[in-house]
PDB file of C-alpha atoms in Angstrom:
ATOM      1  CA  MET A  29      28.290   5.012  -7.328  1.00 70.00           C
ATOM      2  CA  TRP A  30      27.893   7.549 -10.177  1.00 79.00           C
ATOM      3  CA  THR A  31      25.523   5.310 -11.779  1.00 87.00           C
ATOM      4  CA  ALA A  32      22.927   5.804  -9.068  1.00 87.00           C
ATOM      5  CA  PHE A  33      23.339   9.451  -9.567  1.00 92.00           C
ATOM      6  CA  MET A  34      22.871   9.165 -13.276  1.00 92.00           C
ATOM      7  CA  TRP A  35      19.675   7.131 -12.967  1.00 90.00           C
ATOM      8  CA  GLY A  36      18.109   9.245 -10.306  1.00 90.00           C
ATOM      9  CA  GLY A  37      18.482  12.136 -12.794  1.00 92.00           C
ATOM     10  CA  ILE A  38      17.105  10.116 -15.723  1.00 92.00           C
ATOM     11  CA  SER A  39      13.885   9.047 -13.732  1.00 90.00           C
ATOM     12  CA  ALA A  40      13.417  12.621 -12.510  1.00 90.00           C
ATOM     13  CA  SER A  41      14.154  14.194 -15.912  1.00 93.00           C
ATOM     14  CA  ALA A  42      10.547  13.425 -16.520  1.00 90.00           C
ATOM     15  CA  VAL A  43       9.487  16.152 -14.256  1.00 90.00           C
ATOM     16  CA  VAL A  44      10.982  18.682 -16.492  1.00 92.00           C
ATOM     17  CA  ILE A  45       9.734  16.961 -19.748  1.00 93.00           C
ATOM     18  CA  GLY A  46       6.144  17.284 -18.092  1.00 89.00           C
ATOM     19  CA  ALA A  47       6.834  20.940 -17.186  1.00 89.00           C
ATOM     20  CA  LEU A  48       7.973  21.911 -20.805  1.00 92.00           C
ATOM     21  CA  ALA A  49       5.037  20.145 -22.293  1.00 90.00           C
ATOM     22  CA  ALA A  50       2.661  22.173 -19.936  1.00 87.00           C
ATOM     23  CA  LEU A  51       4.460  25.324 -20.510  1.00 89.00           C
ATOM     24  CA  PHE A  52       4.538  24.974 -24.511  1.00 89.00           C
ATOM     25  CA  LEU A  53       1.654  22.458 -25.311  1.00 86.00           C
ATOM     26  CA  LYS A  54      -1.927  22.460 -24.757  1.00 83.00           C
ATOM     27  CA  ILE A  55      -2.575  18.937 -23.195  1.00 82.00           C
ATOM     28  CA  PRO A  56      -6.298  17.988 -22.088  1.00 85.00           C
ATOM     29  CA  LYS A  57      -6.764  17.390 -18.491  1.00 83.00           C
ATOM     30  CA  ARG A  58      -8.146  14.273 -19.216  1.00 89.00           C
ATOM     31  CA  VAL A  59      -5.022  12.941 -20.944  1.00 89.00           C
ATOM     32  CA  ILE A  60      -2.924  14.261 -17.880  1.00 84.00           C
ATOM     33  CA  GLY A  61      -5.407  12.031 -15.651  1.00 87.00           C
ATOM     34  CA  TRP A  62      -4.879   9.113 -17.848  1.00 91.00           C
ATOM     35  CA  ILE A  63      -1.014   9.362 -17.656  1.00 88.00           C
ATOM     36  CA  MET A  64      -1.404   9.828 -13.921  1.00 86.00           C
ATOM     37  CA  ALA A  65      -3.517   6.853 -13.376  1.00 92.00           C
ATOM     38  CA  PHE A  66      -0.896   4.501 -15.569  1.00 92.00           C
ATOM     39  CA  GLY A  67       1.799   6.125 -13.293  1.00 87.00           C
ATOM     40  CA  THR A  68      -0.435   5.149 -10.041  1.00 90.00           C
ATOM     41  CA  GLY A  69      -0.294   1.519 -11.309  1.00 92.00           C
ATOM     42  CA  THR A  70       3.436   1.108 -11.794  1.00 89.00           C
ATOM     43  CA  LEU A  71       4.190   2.802  -8.683  1.00 88.00           C
ATOM     44  CA  ILE A  72       1.848   0.654  -6.629  1.00 92.00           C
ATOM     45  CA  GLY A  73       3.603  -2.543  -8.331  1.00 90.00           C
ATOM     46  CA  ALA A  74       7.126  -1.087  -7.996  1.00 85.00           C
ATOM     47  CA  ALA A  75       6.297  -0.495  -4.102  1.00 87.00           C
ATOM     48  CA  THR A  76       5.111  -3.955  -3.840  1.00 89.00           C
ATOM     49  CA  PHE A  77       6.988  -6.262  -5.953  1.00 85.00           C
ATOM     50  CA  GLU A  78      10.435  -4.202  -5.300  1.00 81.00           C
ATOM     51  CA  LEU A  79      10.509  -2.582  -2.035  1.00 83.00           C
ATOM     52  CA  LEU A  80       8.213  -4.616   0.069  1.00 88.00           C
ATOM     53  CA  GLY A  81       9.160  -7.861  -1.479  1.00 86.00           C
ATOM     54  CA  ASP A  82      12.531  -7.064  -1.086  1.00 83.00           C
ATOM     55  CA  ALA A  83      12.418  -6.116   2.475  1.00 86.00           C
ATOM     56  CA  LEU A  84      10.183  -9.037   3.369  1.00 88.00           C
ATOM     57  CA  ASN A  85      12.903 -11.392   2.124  1.00 88.00           C
ATOM     58  CA  ASP A  86      15.932  -9.749   3.472  1.00 83.00           C
ATOM     59  CA  GLY A  87      14.384  -8.631   7.068  1.00 85.00           C
ATOM     60  CA  GLY A  88      11.474 -10.433   7.623  1.00 89.00           C
ATOM     61  CA  ILE A  89       7.923  -9.256   8.583  1.00 91.00           C
ATOM     62  CA  ILE A  90       8.546  -7.391  11.794  1.00 90.00           C
ATOM     63  CA  PRO A  91      10.992  -4.784  10.159  1.00 88.00           C
ATOM     64  CA  THR A  92       9.025  -4.677   6.946  1.00 91.00           C
ATOM     65  CA  ALA A  93       5.841  -3.997   8.965  1.00 93.00           C
ATOM     66  CA  ILE A  94       7.438  -1.430  11.201  1.00 92.00           C
ATOM     67  CA  GLY A  95       9.302   0.178   8.432  1.00 90.00           C
ATOM     68  CA  PHE A  96       6.128   0.387   6.112  1.00 94.00           C
ATOM     69  CA  THR A  97       3.821   1.861   8.715  1.00 95.00           C
ATOM     70  CA  ALA A  98       6.412   4.414   9.945  1.00 93.00           C
ATOM     71  CA  GLY A  99       6.846   5.536   6.094  1.00 90.00           C
ATOM     72  CA  ALA A 100       3.048   5.844   5.822  1.00 93.00           C
ATOM     73  CA  VAL A 101       2.890   7.920   8.990  1.00 95.00           C
ATOM     74  CA  VAL A 102       5.825   9.998   8.337  1.00 90.00           C
ATOM     75  CA  TYR A 103       4.855  10.888   4.889  1.00 88.00           C
ATOM     76  CA  THR A 104       1.291  11.823   6.216  1.00 91.00           C
ATOM     77  CA  LEU A 105       2.551  14.201   8.855  1.00 90.00           C
ATOM     78  CA  PHE A 106       4.700  15.874   6.440  1.00 85.00           C
ATOM     79  CA  ASP A 107       2.060  15.959   3.954  1.00 83.00           C
ATOM     80  CA  LEU A 108      -0.312  17.691   6.199  1.00 86.00           C
ATOM     81  CA  LEU A 109       2.319  20.290   6.839  1.00 82.00           C
ATOM     82  CA  VAL A 110       3.005  20.969   3.287  1.00 77.00           C
ATOM     83  CA  SER A 111      -0.437  21.158   2.428  1.00 75.00           C
ATOM     84  CA  ALA A 112      -1.098  23.637   5.188  1.00 77.00           C
ATOM     85  CA  LYS A 113       1.741  26.005   3.448  1.00 70.00           C
ATOM     86  CA  GLY A 114       0.056  25.871   0.329  1.00 65.00           C
ATOM     87  CA  GLY A 115       1.299  22.580  -1.216  1.00 61.00           C
ATOM     88  CA  ALA A 116      -1.919  20.411  -1.287  1.00 61.00           C
ATOM     89  CA  GLY A 117      -2.454  21.139  -5.196  1.00 57.00           C
ATOM     90  CA  ARG A 118       1.007  19.974  -6.213  1.00 56.00           C
ATOM     91  CA  LYS A 119      -0.268  17.474  -8.407  1.00 56.00           C
ATOM     92  CA  ARG A 120      -3.639  19.479  -9.169  1.00 56.00           C
ATOM     93  CA  SER A 121      -3.820  20.977 -12.704  1.00 54.00           C
ATOM     94  CA  ALA A 122      -5.525  24.186 -11.497  1.00 53.00           C
ATOM     95  CA  LYS A 123      -3.911  27.470 -11.946  1.00 53.00           C
ATOM     96  CA  SER A 124      -2.628  29.002  -8.628  1.00 48.00           C
ATOM     97  CA  GLY A 125      -5.138  31.711  -8.662  1.00 48.00           C
ATOM     98  CA  ASP A 126      -7.940  29.453  -8.848  1.00 47.00           C
ATOM     99  CA  SER A 127      -6.869  27.609  -5.207  1.00 47.00           C
ATOM    100  CA  ASN A 128      -5.045  28.294  -2.096  1.00 44.00           C
ATOM    101  CA  GLN A 129      -1.825  27.091  -3.710  1.00 53.00           C
ATOM    102  CA  SER A 130       1.796  28.368  -2.763  1.00 60.00           C
ATOM    103  CA  GLY A 131       4.565  28.149  -5.416  1.00 65.00           C
ATOM    104  CA  LEU A 132       6.910  27.198  -2.445  1.00 71.00           C
ATOM    105  CA  GLY A 133       4.687  24.627  -0.908  1.00 72.00           C
ATOM    106  CA  ILE A 134       4.127  23.079  -4.357  1.00 72.00           C
ATOM    107  CA  PHE A 135       7.799  23.018  -4.687  1.00 77.00           C
ATOM    108  CA  ALA A 136       8.532  21.611  -1.305  1.00 78.00           C
ATOM    109  CA  GLY A 137       5.777  18.863  -1.649  1.00 76.00           C
ATOM    110  CA  THR A 138       7.164  17.595  -5.131  1.00 78.00           C
ATOM    111  CA  VAL A 139      10.693  17.195  -3.462  1.00 83.00           C
ATOM    112  CA  MET A 140       8.801  15.229  -0.716  1.00 80.00           C
ATOM    113  CA  ASP A 141       7.420  13.002  -2.868  1.00 78.00           C
ATOM    114  CA  ALA A 142      10.615  12.618  -4.941  1.00 83.00           C
ATOM    115  CA  ILE A 143      13.114  11.913  -2.286  1.00 83.00           C
ATOM    116  CA  PRO A 144      12.094   8.216  -0.977  1.00 81.00           C
ATOM    117  CA  GLU A 145      11.516   7.043  -4.742  1.00 81.00           C
ATOM    118  CA  SER A 146      15.151   8.361  -5.576  1.00 87.00           C
ATOM    119  CA  ILE A 147      16.605   6.816  -2.410  1.00 83.00           C
ATOM    120  CA  MET A 148      15.432   3.380  -3.175  1.00 80.00           C
ATOM    121  CA  LEU A 149      16.451   3.623  -6.831  1.00 85.00           C
ATOM    122  CA  GLY A 150      19.981   4.186  -5.713  1.00 83.00           C
ATOM    123  CA  ALA A 151      19.581   1.456  -3.144  1.00 77.00           C
ATOM    124  CA  SER A 152      18.410  -1.150  -6.011  1.00 75.00           C
ATOM    125  CA  LEU A 153      21.970  -1.034  -7.511  1.00 78.00           C
ATOM    126  CA  LEU A 154      23.418  -2.522  -4.298  1.00 69.00           C
ATOM    127  CA  ALA A 155      22.168  -5.995  -5.339  1.00 58.00           C
ATOM    128  CA  GLY A 156      24.718  -6.039  -8.034  1.00 58.00           C
ATOM    129  CA  ASN A 157      22.141  -6.786 -10.981  1.00 60.00           C
ATOM    130  CA  GLY A 158      22.042  -3.133 -12.474  1.00 68.00           C
ATOM    131  CA  VAL A 159      19.398  -0.690 -11.588  1.00 74.00           C
ATOM    132  CA  SER A 160      15.682  -1.719 -10.974  1.00 78.00           C
ATOM    133  CA  VAL A 161      13.940  -1.478 -14.408  1.00 83.00           C
ATOM    134  CA  VAL A 162      10.615  -1.445 -12.516  1.00 83.00           C
ATOM    135  CA  LEU A 163      11.549   1.624 -10.259  1.00 83.00           C
ATOM    136  CA  VAL A 164      13.074   3.500 -13.161  1.00 87.00           C
ATOM    137  CA  VAL A 165      10.015   3.195 -15.472  1.00 86.00           C
ATOM    138  CA  SER A 166       7.496   3.481 -12.425  1.00 85.00           C
ATOM    139  CA  ILE A 167       9.290   6.709 -11.530  1.00 86.00           C
ATOM    140  CA  PHE A 168       9.562   7.990 -14.865  1.00 89.00           C
ATOM    141  CA  VAL A 169       6.149   7.641 -15.764  1.00 85.00           C
ATOM    142  CA  SER A 170       4.705   8.979 -12.498  1.00 82.00           C
ATOM    143  CA  ASN A 171       6.906  12.199 -12.743  1.00 85.00           C
ATOM    144  CA  ILE A 172       5.600  13.113 -16.216  1.00 86.00           C
ATOM    145  CA  PRO A 173       2.017  14.003 -14.892  1.00 81.00           C
ATOM    146  CA  GLU A 174       3.365  15.682 -11.756  1.00 80.00           C
ATOM    147  CA  GLY A 175       5.664  17.976 -13.920  1.00 84.00           C
ATOM    148  CA  LEU A 176       2.466  18.734 -15.991  1.00 83.00           C
ATOM    149  CA  SER A 177      -0.095  19.383 -13.247  1.00 78.00           C
ATOM    150  CA  SER A 178       2.271  21.037 -10.785  1.00 79.00           C
ATOM    151  CA  THR A 179       3.769  23.157 -13.500  1.00 84.00           C
ATOM    152  CA  VAL A 180       0.077  24.470 -14.641  1.00 77.00           C
ATOM    153  CA  GLY A 181      -0.480  25.291 -10.742  1.00 72.00           C
ATOM    154  CA  LEU A 182       2.883  27.406 -10.627  1.00 80.00           C
ATOM    155  CA  GLN A 183       2.149  29.664 -13.966  1.00 79.00           C
ATOM    156  CA  GLY A 184       0.047  32.177 -12.351  1.00 74.00           C
ATOM    157  CA  GLN A 185       3.098  32.894  -9.937  1.00 78.00           C
ATOM    158  CA  TYR A 186       6.185  32.572 -11.752  1.00 84.00           C
ATOM    159  CA  SER A 187       7.995  32.908 -15.298  1.00 87.00           C
ATOM    160  CA  ARG A 188       8.753  30.095 -17.342  1.00 88.00           C
ATOM    161  CA  GLY A 189      12.248  30.382 -16.831  1.00 90.00           C
ATOM    162  CA  LYS A 190      11.969  30.239 -13.094  1.00 90.00           C
ATOM    163  CA  ILE A 191       9.434  27.303 -13.454  1.00 90.00           C
ATOM    164  CA  ILE A 192      12.102  25.327 -15.330  1.00 91.00           C
ATOM    165  CA  LEU A 193      14.787  26.244 -12.970  1.00 92.00           C
ATOM    166  CA  MET A 194      12.676  25.064 -10.035  1.00 90.00           C
ATOM    167  CA  TRP A 195      12.229  21.560 -11.899  1.00 91.00           C
ATOM    168  CA  LEU A 196      15.728  21.278 -12.787  1.00 94.00           C
ATOM    169  CA  SER A 197      16.585  21.460  -9.197  1.00 93.00           C
ATOM    170  CA  VAL A 198      14.288  18.693  -8.350  1.00 91.00           C
ATOM    171  CA  LEU A 199      16.089  16.703 -10.891  1.00 93.00           C
ATOM    172  CA  LEU A 200      19.486  17.480  -8.981  1.00 94.00           C
ATOM    173  CA  ILE A 201      17.895  16.704  -5.827  1.00 93.00           C
ATOM    174  CA  SER A 202      16.482  13.429  -6.936  1.00 92.00           C
ATOM    175  CA  ALA A 203      19.899  12.488  -8.435  1.00 93.00           C
ATOM    176  CA  LEU A 204      21.605  13.352  -5.096  1.00 93.00           C
ATOM    177  CA  ALA A 205      19.176  11.559  -3.103  1.00 90.00           C
ATOM    178  CA  ALA A 206      19.641   8.286  -5.282  1.00 90.00           C
ATOM    179  CA  LEU A 207      23.382   8.575  -4.774  1.00 91.00           C
ATOM    180  CA  GLY A 208      22.832   8.934  -0.979  1.00 87.00           C
ATOM    181  CA  GLY A 209      20.566   6.093  -0.885  1.00 83.00           C
ATOM    182  CA  TYR A 210      23.258   3.735  -2.627  1.00 84.00           C
ATOM    183  CA  LEU A 211      26.100   5.124  -0.175  1.00 85.00           C
ATOM    184  CA  PHE A 212      23.968   5.254   2.986  1.00 80.00           C
ATOM    185  CA  LEU A 213      22.327   1.882   2.477  1.00 74.00           C
ATOM    186  CA  GLU A 214      25.548   0.174   1.515  1.00 72.00           C
ATOM    187  CA  GLN A 215      26.850   0.319   4.973  1.00 75.00           C
ATOM    188  CA  LEU A 216      23.619  -1.013   6.829  1.00 74.00           C
ATOM    189  CA  PRO A 217      22.860  -4.747   7.975  1.00 80.00           C
ATOM    190  CA  GLU A 218      20.100  -6.336   5.864  1.00 75.00           C
ATOM    191  CA  GLU A 219      17.388  -5.761   8.524  1.00 79.00           C
ATOM    192  CA  MET A 220      18.044  -1.992   8.770  1.00 81.00           C
ATOM    193  CA  GLY A 221      18.223  -1.844   4.956  1.00 77.00           C
ATOM    194  CA  ALA A 222      15.026  -3.843   4.795  1.00 81.00           C
ATOM    195  CA  ALA A 223      13.129  -1.493   7.184  1.00 85.00           C
ATOM    196  CA  ILE A 224      14.459   1.451   5.444  1.00 83.00           C
ATOM    197  CA  GLY A 225      13.036  -0.187   2.128  1.00 83.00           C
ATOM    198  CA  ALA A 226       9.619  -0.705   3.614  1.00 88.00           C
ATOM    199  CA  PHE A 227       9.650   2.947   4.879  1.00 88.00           C
ATOM    200  CA  ALA A 228      10.193   4.221   1.326  1.00 85.00           C
ATOM    201  CA  GLY A 229       7.482   1.797   0.143  1.00 88.00           C
ATOM    202  CA  GLY A 230       4.854   3.049   2.937  1.00 91.00           C
ATOM    203  CA  GLY A 231       5.844   6.770   1.877  1.00 87.00           C
ATOM    204  CA  ILE A 232       4.928   5.971  -1.732  1.00 87.00           C
ATOM    205  CA  ILE A 233       1.823   4.268  -1.121  1.00 92.00           C
ATOM    206  CA  ALA A 234       0.672   6.940   1.203  1.00 90.00           C
ATOM    207  CA  MET A 235       1.713   9.670  -1.474  1.00 85.00           C
ATOM    208  CA  ILE A 236       0.030   7.817  -4.311  1.00 88.00           C
ATOM    209  CA  CYS A 237      -3.431   7.678  -2.252  1.00 89.00           C
ATOM    210  CA  SER A 238      -3.203  11.276  -1.033  1.00 85.00           C
ATOM    211  CA  THR A 239      -2.046  13.068  -4.424  1.00 81.00           C
ATOM    212  CA  MET A 240      -2.034  10.972  -7.471  1.00 84.00           C
ATOM    213  CA  MET A 241      -5.098   8.737  -7.255  1.00 89.00           C
ATOM    214  CA  PRO A 242      -7.589  11.962  -6.413  1.00 88.00           C
ATOM    215  CA  GLU A 243      -6.090  13.889  -9.312  1.00 83.00           C
ATOM    216  CA  ALA A 244      -6.329  11.033 -11.767  1.00 88.00           C
ATOM    217  CA  PHE A 245      -9.770  10.171 -11.061  1.00 91.00           C
ATOM    218  CA  GLU A 246     -11.010  13.830 -11.028  1.00 87.00           C
ATOM    219  CA  GLU A 247      -9.482  14.567 -14.489  1.00 86.00           C
ATOM    220  CA  GLY A 248      -9.565  11.168 -16.142  1.00 90.00           C
ATOM    221  CA  GLY A 249     -13.038   9.803 -14.885  1.00 91.00           C
ATOM    222  CA  PRO A 250     -13.946   6.168 -14.228  1.00 92.00           C
ATOM    223  CA  VAL A 251     -11.570   4.754 -16.919  1.00 95.00           C
ATOM    224  CA  VAL A 252      -8.618   5.527 -14.720  1.00 94.00           C
ATOM    225  CA  GLY A 253      -9.405   2.193 -12.827  1.00 95.00           C
ATOM    226  CA  LEU A 254      -8.554   0.321 -16.086  1.00 96.00           C
ATOM    227  CA  ILE A 255      -5.662   2.325 -16.887  1.00 96.00           C
ATOM    228  CA  ALA A 256      -4.266   2.133 -13.408  1.00 95.00           C
ATOM    229  CA  SER A 257      -4.524  -1.902 -13.584  1.00 96.00           C
ATOM    230  CA  MET A 258      -2.736  -1.886 -16.945  1.00 95.00           C
ATOM    231  CA  GLY A 259       0.042   0.191 -14.960  1.00 92.00           C
ATOM    232  CA  LEU A 260       0.286  -2.399 -12.355  1.00 93.00           C
ATOM    233  CA  LEU A 261       0.255  -5.178 -14.818  1.00 94.00           C
ATOM    234  CA  VAL A 262       3.172  -3.540 -16.760  1.00 90.00           C
ATOM    235  CA  SER A 263       5.149  -3.205 -13.235  1.00 89.00           C
ATOM    236  CA  LEU A 264       4.609  -7.042 -12.689  1.00 88.00           C
ATOM    237  CA  LEU A 265       5.788  -7.936 -16.298  1.00 88.00           C
ATOM    238  CA  LEU A 266       8.951  -5.624 -15.664  1.00 83.00           C
ATOM    239  CA  ASP A 267       9.847  -7.437 -12.642  1.00 79.00           C
ATOM    240  CA  ILE A 268       9.529 -10.908 -13.988  1.00 73.00           C
TER     241      ILE A 268
END
């Protein structure tokens, strides 16, 4: 049980690492875009090979399709709400004074992005074969540029100490979500667990397309297509 909490915290610690890098180092935006592109590829692979693949095997096509569609729809609705509150730029490496961003909106959006990933990370332990390496690596890699970009957006509103505290709270929330995923999904029948796994997959894919891909291309240029492809390849190799 506590293993799920630990892995949730480890994967989310990359947000803190990215935040510290943004606060104390000068990292070119192009590099941030490249890291985000690689994280995009690994997350697409994790959602496909781990979440949707397992959901299809365990529950069949109907629960998988319903869960996936519902996840994408729900994430999109929450994304619209959070964006309207100032969180649209949570993965944008622009100063908050340069865009219509709200610190609380950025924070709320980041938490919203982290929860489905962490829930399924915890649920991956239920198979009895240890944590899913694909999910851990994918979430960790994608969280580094999120911490980088979002922290740049927060610097105009909050002190360094408060920003670090915010990201530490994201780490704690992610760890608790992983623990909750383990405890909650353990009690469910296979079909319901499959639908929830597909739900998380739909949310993750919607998140990638609405937040990570645009930022990666804007900052990294056309080469991000190749980098994302390599991220997907790495995800596939880890899943073998």
